[in-house]
Amino acid sequence: MGEETRDRDDGDGGSDDRPSLADQRGVASVYQPAEDSDLLARTARERVEAGDTVLDVGTGSGYVAATLADAGARAVGVDVSPLACQEAADNGVSVVRGDLVEPFRADAFDLVAFNPPYLPTPPEQEWDDWMEHALSGGDDGRRLVDPFLETVERVLAPGGEALMLVSSLTDPDAVRAYASEHGLASEQLASEKHPYEVLVVLRFYQD
Amino acid sequence: MKEDLMEIICCPLDKHDLDLEVTERDDGEILSGQLTCTECSETFPIEDGIPNLLPPDMRDEAPA
C-alpha cells in the first residue's frame, strides 16, 4: 500500500492515542489506488482479452475495473462500501454494492481480481469506519482473503482465474495453502519490493 | 446500472434469477428501481444507478 502522504477527509481520527490505520496511511475514506492496485491492474491487464467478462472485487475507486475496461473487457466492480460504490460509479465503472462474489451468477467471469484489505490488525485497534474496512485484514490479515478463496470458484467460467494481490505481511504461502485446501491451484505471477513489504500477485485456478 | 448487468447478477442469498422493475431510467442507465428474487422474493433496491445486492442483514450494518 502507498506510503506517500494523501489528502485526508475521513474527519474522525478516532479518540484513542494510537493512530488509526487510515491515519497511518494518510488516506481518505475510500481507498485510493496505490502501488498494490497498480501492480494488480497491470498484471491483470496482460491476461485479459477484449470481450472477456471480468470482476473487480473490493473495487474501491474503481481503478482496476477501469484499467480492464480500457483493455476492452466488460468490467464490473463490487464493493461493500457505499462510498466506494459511488466513487467507482463516478469514475465510469459499472458497479454493484455487494459482499465479495455473492451477488454474481455461476460461471460469469473469465477473470476475477481482488486487492483485499490485508494489514494485520489487532481487534482493539480497529475502528468502525469505511477506511478501516478497506485497510484492515483482521488479526492475521486474511479477514476477507479466506472467504474469497472459499467462494470465488463458483463464479469463474471454465478456464477462468482469480488474481489476488497479497503482501508479505499477509503470508502468501499460508494463503496458497488455504486455497489448495479449497481446490484451487495457484502460482505467483508478479512480485514487487517496497520499503515495508513485498507485494505479490497470485493466480488461482481450477487444477 | 445498465440493463445488461442482469446477465451476470443474481440473488446473493440463493443465487436464483432476479426480476427487474425500473422506476427511473435515463438514456441506457437505470437510475432507480428494484430487483426481486424469483425464488425467495427478497427485494433489493437500485438507488443512484447502483444496485444494492448486500444481504438484508448487511445493508445497514456499520463497517468493519
Short mmCIF file of C-alpha atoms in Angstrom, two decimals:
data_model
loop_
_atom_site.label_atom_id
_atom_site.label_comp_id
_atom_site.label_asym_id
_atom_site.label_seq_id
_atom_site.Cartn_x
_atom_site.Cartn_y
_atom_site.Cartn_z
CA MET A 1 0.00 0.00 0.00
CA GLY A 2 1.09 3.55 -0.60
CA GLU A 3 3.35 5.25 1.87
CA GLU A 4 3.06 8.67 0.35
CA THR A 5 1.01 11.31 2.07
CA ARG A 6 -2.52 11.66 0.81
CA ASP A 7 -5.30 14.09 1.47
CA ARG A 8 -7.45 13.04 4.35
CA ASP A 9 -11.13 13.70 4.63
CA ASP A 10 -12.26 10.95 6.93
CA GLY A 11 -12.68 13.50 9.68
CA ASP A 12 -12.64 11.06 12.57
CA GLY A 13 -9.13 10.14 13.50
CA GLY A 14 -10.53 8.25 16.48
CA SER A 15 -10.13 9.27 20.09
CA ASP A 16 -7.51 6.70 21.07
CA ASP A 17 -3.84 7.54 21.45
CA ARG A 18 -2.95 5.14 18.69
CA PRO A 19 -3.39 6.42 15.18
CA SER A 20 -5.95 4.59 13.09
CA LEU A 21 -4.82 2.63 10.04
CA ALA A 22 -6.23 5.38 7.89
CA ASP A 23 -4.19 7.95 9.84
CA GLN A 24 -1.07 5.87 9.49
CA ARG A 25 -1.59 5.64 5.79
CA GLY A 26 -2.82 9.20 5.46
CA VAL A 27 -5.72 8.29 3.21
CA ALA A 28 -9.29 9.29 2.52
CA SER A 29 -12.41 7.25 3.33
CA VAL A 30 -12.27 5.41 0.01
CA TYR A 31 -9.00 3.60 -0.63
CA GLN A 32 -7.20 5.34 -3.46
CA PRO A 33 -5.11 3.41 -5.96
CA ALA A 34 -1.51 2.92 -4.84
CA GLU A 35 1.34 0.54 -5.69
CA ASP A 36 -0.76 -2.50 -4.83
CA SER A 37 -3.73 -1.62 -7.05
CA ASP A 38 -1.35 -0.67 -9.82
CA LEU A 39 0.57 -3.96 -9.71
CA LEU A 40 -2.70 -5.91 -9.72
CA ALA A 41 -4.15 -3.81 -12.56
CA ARG A 42 -1.00 -4.17 -14.72
CA THR A 43 -0.79 -7.91 -14.13
CA ALA A 44 -4.50 -8.48 -14.81
CA ARG A 45 -4.46 -6.31 -17.90
CA GLU A 46 -1.84 -8.55 -19.53
CA ARG A 47 -4.13 -11.54 -19.07
CA VAL A 48 -7.41 -10.02 -20.24
CA GLU A 49 -8.64 -10.18 -23.81
CA ALA A 50 -11.16 -7.88 -25.40
CA GLY A 51 -14.64 -9.19 -24.76
CA ASP A 52 -13.74 -11.02 -21.53
CA THR A 53 -16.10 -10.53 -18.63
CA VAL A 54 -14.17 -9.54 -15.50
CA LEU A 55 -14.96 -8.68 -11.90
CA ASP A 56 -13.01 -6.37 -9.61
CA VAL A 57 -13.78 -7.32 -6.00
CA GLY A 58 -13.39 -4.53 -3.47
CA THR A 59 -13.16 -2.12 -6.34
CA GLY A 60 -12.76 1.00 -4.16
CA SER A 61 -12.28 3.93 -6.51
CA GLY A 62 -12.75 1.54 -9.45
CA TYR A 63 -9.13 1.68 -10.61
CA VAL A 64 -8.59 -1.97 -11.52
CA ALA A 65 -12.02 -2.29 -13.17
CA ALA A 66 -11.42 0.86 -15.20
CA THR A 67 -8.00 -0.40 -16.33
CA LEU A 68 -9.52 -3.68 -17.51
CA ALA A 69 -12.38 -1.86 -19.24
CA ASP A 70 -9.73 0.18 -21.10
CA ALA A 71 -8.27 -3.13 -22.28
CA GLY A 72 -11.63 -3.97 -23.86
CA ALA A 73 -13.07 -6.19 -21.14
CA ARG A 74 -16.59 -5.98 -19.90
CA ALA A 75 -15.63 -5.00 -16.36
CA VAL A 76 -17.78 -4.85 -13.26
CA GLY A 77 -16.76 -3.70 -9.79
CA VAL A 78 -18.24 -4.78 -6.47
CA ASP A 79 -17.71 -3.18 -3.07
CA VAL A 80 -19.38 -3.38 0.31
CA SER A 81 -18.82 0.33 0.97
CA PRO A 82 -21.48 2.75 -0.31
CA LEU A 83 -18.82 5.48 -0.56
CA ALA A 84 -16.61 3.30 -2.73
CA CYS A 85 -19.56 2.31 -4.94
CA GLN A 86 -20.41 5.95 -5.51
CA GLU A 87 -16.82 6.88 -6.32
CA ALA A 88 -16.38 3.94 -8.70
CA ALA A 89 -19.63 4.87 -10.45
CA ASP A 90 -18.45 8.49 -10.72
CA ASN A 91 -15.31 7.12 -12.39
CA GLY A 92 -17.46 5.43 -15.01
CA VAL A 93 -17.22 1.90 -13.60
CA SER A 94 -20.21 -0.43 -13.70
CA VAL A 95 -20.59 -1.21 -10.02
CA VAL A 96 -22.67 -3.36 -7.68
CA ARG A 97 -22.86 -2.99 -3.92
CA GLY A 98 -22.35 -6.44 -2.51
CA ASP A 99 -20.36 -8.89 -0.44
CA LEU A 100 -17.42 -10.40 -2.38
CA VAL A 101 -18.74 -12.60 -5.22
CA GLU A 102 -22.11 -13.40 -3.58
CA PRO A 103 -24.36 -11.39 -5.96
CA PHE A 104 -22.94 -12.89 -9.18
CA ARG A 105 -24.01 -15.85 -11.26
CA ALA A 106 -22.12 -19.10 -11.51
CA ASP A 107 -19.53 -19.23 -14.32
CA ALA A 108 -19.96 -15.50 -15.04
CA PHE A 109 -16.33 -14.35 -15.17
CA ASP A 110 -13.21 -15.07 -17.17
CA LEU A 111 -11.15 -13.25 -14.56
CA VAL A 112 -11.79 -12.04 -11.02
CA ALA A 113 -9.33 -9.56 -9.49
CA PHE A 114 -9.15 -8.85 -5.75
CA ASN A 115 -6.99 -6.41 -3.83
CA PRO A 116 -8.14 -7.28 -0.32
CA PRO A 117 -7.74 -5.34 2.88
CA TYR A 118 -4.66 -7.08 4.18
CA LEU A 119 -2.99 -5.19 7.01
CA PRO A 120 -2.90 -7.44 10.06
CA THR A 121 -4.69 -5.50 12.78
CA PRO A 122 -5.38 -6.44 16.39
CA PRO A 123 -9.13 -6.12 17.13
CA GLU A 124 -8.65 -3.35 19.70
CA GLN A 125 -7.02 -1.24 17.02
CA GLU A 126 -9.89 -1.38 14.52
CA TRP A 127 -12.42 1.36 14.22
CA ASP A 128 -15.79 1.39 12.58
CA ASP A 129 -15.25 3.49 9.55
CA TRP A 130 -15.14 2.60 5.89
CA MET A 131 -11.44 3.32 5.52
CA GLU A 132 -10.59 0.90 8.32
CA HIS A 133 -12.73 -1.63 6.50
CA ALA A 134 -10.75 -1.02 3.31
CA LEU A 135 -7.37 -1.47 5.02
CA SER A 136 -7.76 -3.92 7.84
CA GLY A 137 -7.40 -7.62 7.24
CA GLY A 138 -8.15 -8.53 10.84
CA ASP A 139 -5.85 -10.46 13.18
CA ASP A 140 -3.95 -12.39 10.52
CA GLY A 141 -4.61 -10.07 7.59
CA ARG A 142 -6.89 -12.65 5.99
CA ARG A 143 -10.35 -11.50 7.17
CA LEU A 144 -11.65 -11.32 3.59
CA VAL A 145 -8.93 -13.33 1.86
CA ASP A 146 -10.20 -16.66 3.24
CA PRO A 147 -13.92 -16.13 2.45
CA PHE A 148 -12.94 -15.01 -1.04
CA LEU A 149 -10.96 -18.21 -1.64
CA GLU A 150 -13.88 -20.25 -0.32
CA THR A 151 -16.39 -18.72 -2.74
CA VAL A 152 -14.67 -17.46 -5.88
CA GLU A 153 -14.65 -20.75 -7.77
CA ARG A 154 -18.43 -20.68 -8.25
CA VAL A 155 -18.33 -17.51 -10.39
CA LEU A 156 -15.34 -18.50 -12.55
CA ALA A 157 -16.13 -19.56 -16.10
CA PRO A 158 -14.46 -22.79 -17.25
CA GLY A 159 -10.78 -21.92 -17.63
CA GLY A 160 -11.31 -18.74 -15.61
CA GLU A 161 -8.92 -17.46 -12.98
CA ALA A 162 -8.75 -15.27 -9.91
CA LEU A 163 -5.87 -12.85 -9.35
CA MET A 164 -5.24 -11.63 -5.85
CA LEU A 165 -2.79 -9.07 -4.54
CA VAL A 166 -1.10 -10.39 -1.40
CA SER A 167 1.51 -8.70 0.75
CA SER A 168 4.37 -10.42 2.52
CA LEU A 169 2.64 -9.05 5.65
CA THR A 170 -0.20 -11.48 4.98
CA ASP A 171 1.92 -14.61 4.41
CA PRO A 172 1.40 -15.59 0.75
CA ASP A 173 2.39 -19.23 1.46
CA ALA A 174 -0.39 -19.58 4.02
CA VAL A 175 -2.84 -18.01 1.58
CA ARG A 176 -1.84 -20.50 -1.12
CA ALA A 177 -2.10 -23.43 1.31
CA TYR A 178 -5.62 -22.33 2.26
CA ALA A 179 -6.60 -22.05 -1.41
CA SER A 180 -5.25 -25.54 -2.05
CA GLU A 181 -7.47 -26.91 0.74
CA HIS A 182 -10.39 -25.43 -1.19
CA GLY A 183 -9.47 -27.00 -4.50
CA LEU A 184 -7.65 -24.08 -6.08
CA ALA A 185 -4.20 -24.42 -7.58
CA SER A 186 -2.04 -21.31 -7.53
CA GLU A 187 1.05 -19.70 -8.95
CA GLN A 188 2.84 -16.41 -8.45
CA LEU A 189 2.60 -14.07 -11.44
CA ALA A 190 4.36 -10.93 -10.24
CA SER A 191 6.24 -9.55 -7.29
CA GLU A 192 7.47 -6.11 -6.32
CA LYS A 193 9.61 -4.99 -3.40
CA HIS A 194 8.53 -1.99 -1.37
CA PRO A 195 10.06 -0.48 1.77
CA TYR A 196 7.95 -2.41 4.27
CA GLU A 197 6.63 -5.35 2.30
CA VAL A 198 6.84 -7.40 -0.84
CA LEU A 199 3.69 -7.28 -2.96
CA VAL A 200 2.85 -10.36 -4.99
CA VAL A 201 0.07 -11.20 -7.39
CA LEU A 202 -1.16 -14.76 -7.01
CA ARG A 203 -3.20 -16.57 -9.65
CA PHE A 204 -5.77 -19.13 -8.52
CA TYR A 205 -7.36 -21.61 -10.89
CA GLN A 206 -9.06 -24.97 -11.02
CA ASP A 207 -6.50 -27.70 -11.29
CA MET B 1 -26.71 0.40 -13.94
CA LYS B 2 -27.02 -0.84 -17.48
CA GLU B 3 -29.70 -3.41 -18.16
CA ASP B 4 -27.19 -5.98 -19.44
CA LEU B 5 -25.82 -6.24 -15.90
CA MET B 6 -28.84 -8.50 -15.35
CA GLU B 7 -26.93 -11.22 -17.26
CA ILE B 8 -24.33 -11.56 -14.50
CA ILE B 9 -26.07 -10.68 -11.23
CA CYS B 10 -28.24 -12.96 -9.13
CA CYS B 11 -29.83 -13.11 -5.73
CA PRO B 12 -26.95 -13.04 -3.20
CA LEU B 13 -28.88 -15.36 -0.89
CA ASP B 14 -29.97 -18.31 -3.05
CA LYS B 15 -28.31 -17.46 -6.42
CA HIS B 16 -31.60 -17.51 -8.34
CA ASP B 17 -32.56 -15.03 -11.08
CA LEU B 18 -33.72 -11.53 -10.28
CA ASP B 19 -36.69 -9.68 -11.75
CA LEU B 20 -36.02 -6.05 -12.68
CA GLU B 21 -38.53 -3.29 -12.03
CA VAL B 22 -37.42 0.11 -13.31
CA THR B 23 -38.66 3.27 -11.62
CA GLU B 24 -36.41 5.82 -13.35
CA ARG B 25 -34.36 5.49 -16.50
CA ASP B 26 -32.02 7.96 -18.21
CA ASP B 27 -30.68 7.03 -21.64
CA GLY B 28 -29.46 3.44 -21.22
CA GLU B 29 -28.95 3.82 -17.46
CA ILE B 30 -31.35 2.50 -14.87
CA LEU B 31 -31.22 5.10 -12.10
CA SER B 32 -33.69 3.65 -9.65
CA GLY B 33 -35.84 0.60 -9.27
CA GLN B 34 -35.99 -2.72 -7.56
CA LEU B 35 -34.65 -6.22 -8.04
CA THR B 36 -36.73 -9.11 -6.75
CA CYS B 37 -35.57 -12.69 -6.39
CA THR B 38 -37.73 -15.04 -8.45
CA GLU B 39 -37.27 -17.74 -5.82
CA CYS B 40 -37.20 -16.22 -2.31
CA SER B 41 -38.93 -12.91 -3.21
CA GLU B 42 -36.33 -10.86 -1.32
CA THR B 43 -36.11 -7.35 -2.77
CA PHE B 44 -33.00 -5.28 -3.44
CA PRO B 45 -33.05 -1.56 -4.22
CA ILE B 46 -31.39 0.25 -7.13
CA GLU B 47 -30.51 3.76 -5.99
CA ASP B 48 -28.47 6.42 -7.80
CA GLY B 49 -27.88 3.85 -10.52
CA ILE B 50 -26.25 1.35 -8.14
CA PRO B 51 -27.92 -1.97 -7.32
CA ASN B 52 -27.57 -2.83 -3.64
CA LEU B 53 -27.22 -6.60 -3.55
CA LEU B 54 -25.99 -6.88 0.02
CA PRO B 55 -27.96 -9.42 2.03
CA PRO B 56 -30.61 -7.53 4.05
CA ASP B 57 -28.76 -8.15 7.32
CA MET B 58 -25.65 -6.41 5.96
CA ARG B 59 -27.42 -3.46 4.35
CA ASP B 60 -27.43 -1.11 7.29
CA GLU B 61 -24.55 -2.66 9.15
CA ALA B 62 -21.74 -0.40 10.30
CA PRO B 63 -18.46 -1.06 8.52
CA ALA B 64 -15.78 -3.47 9.77
#
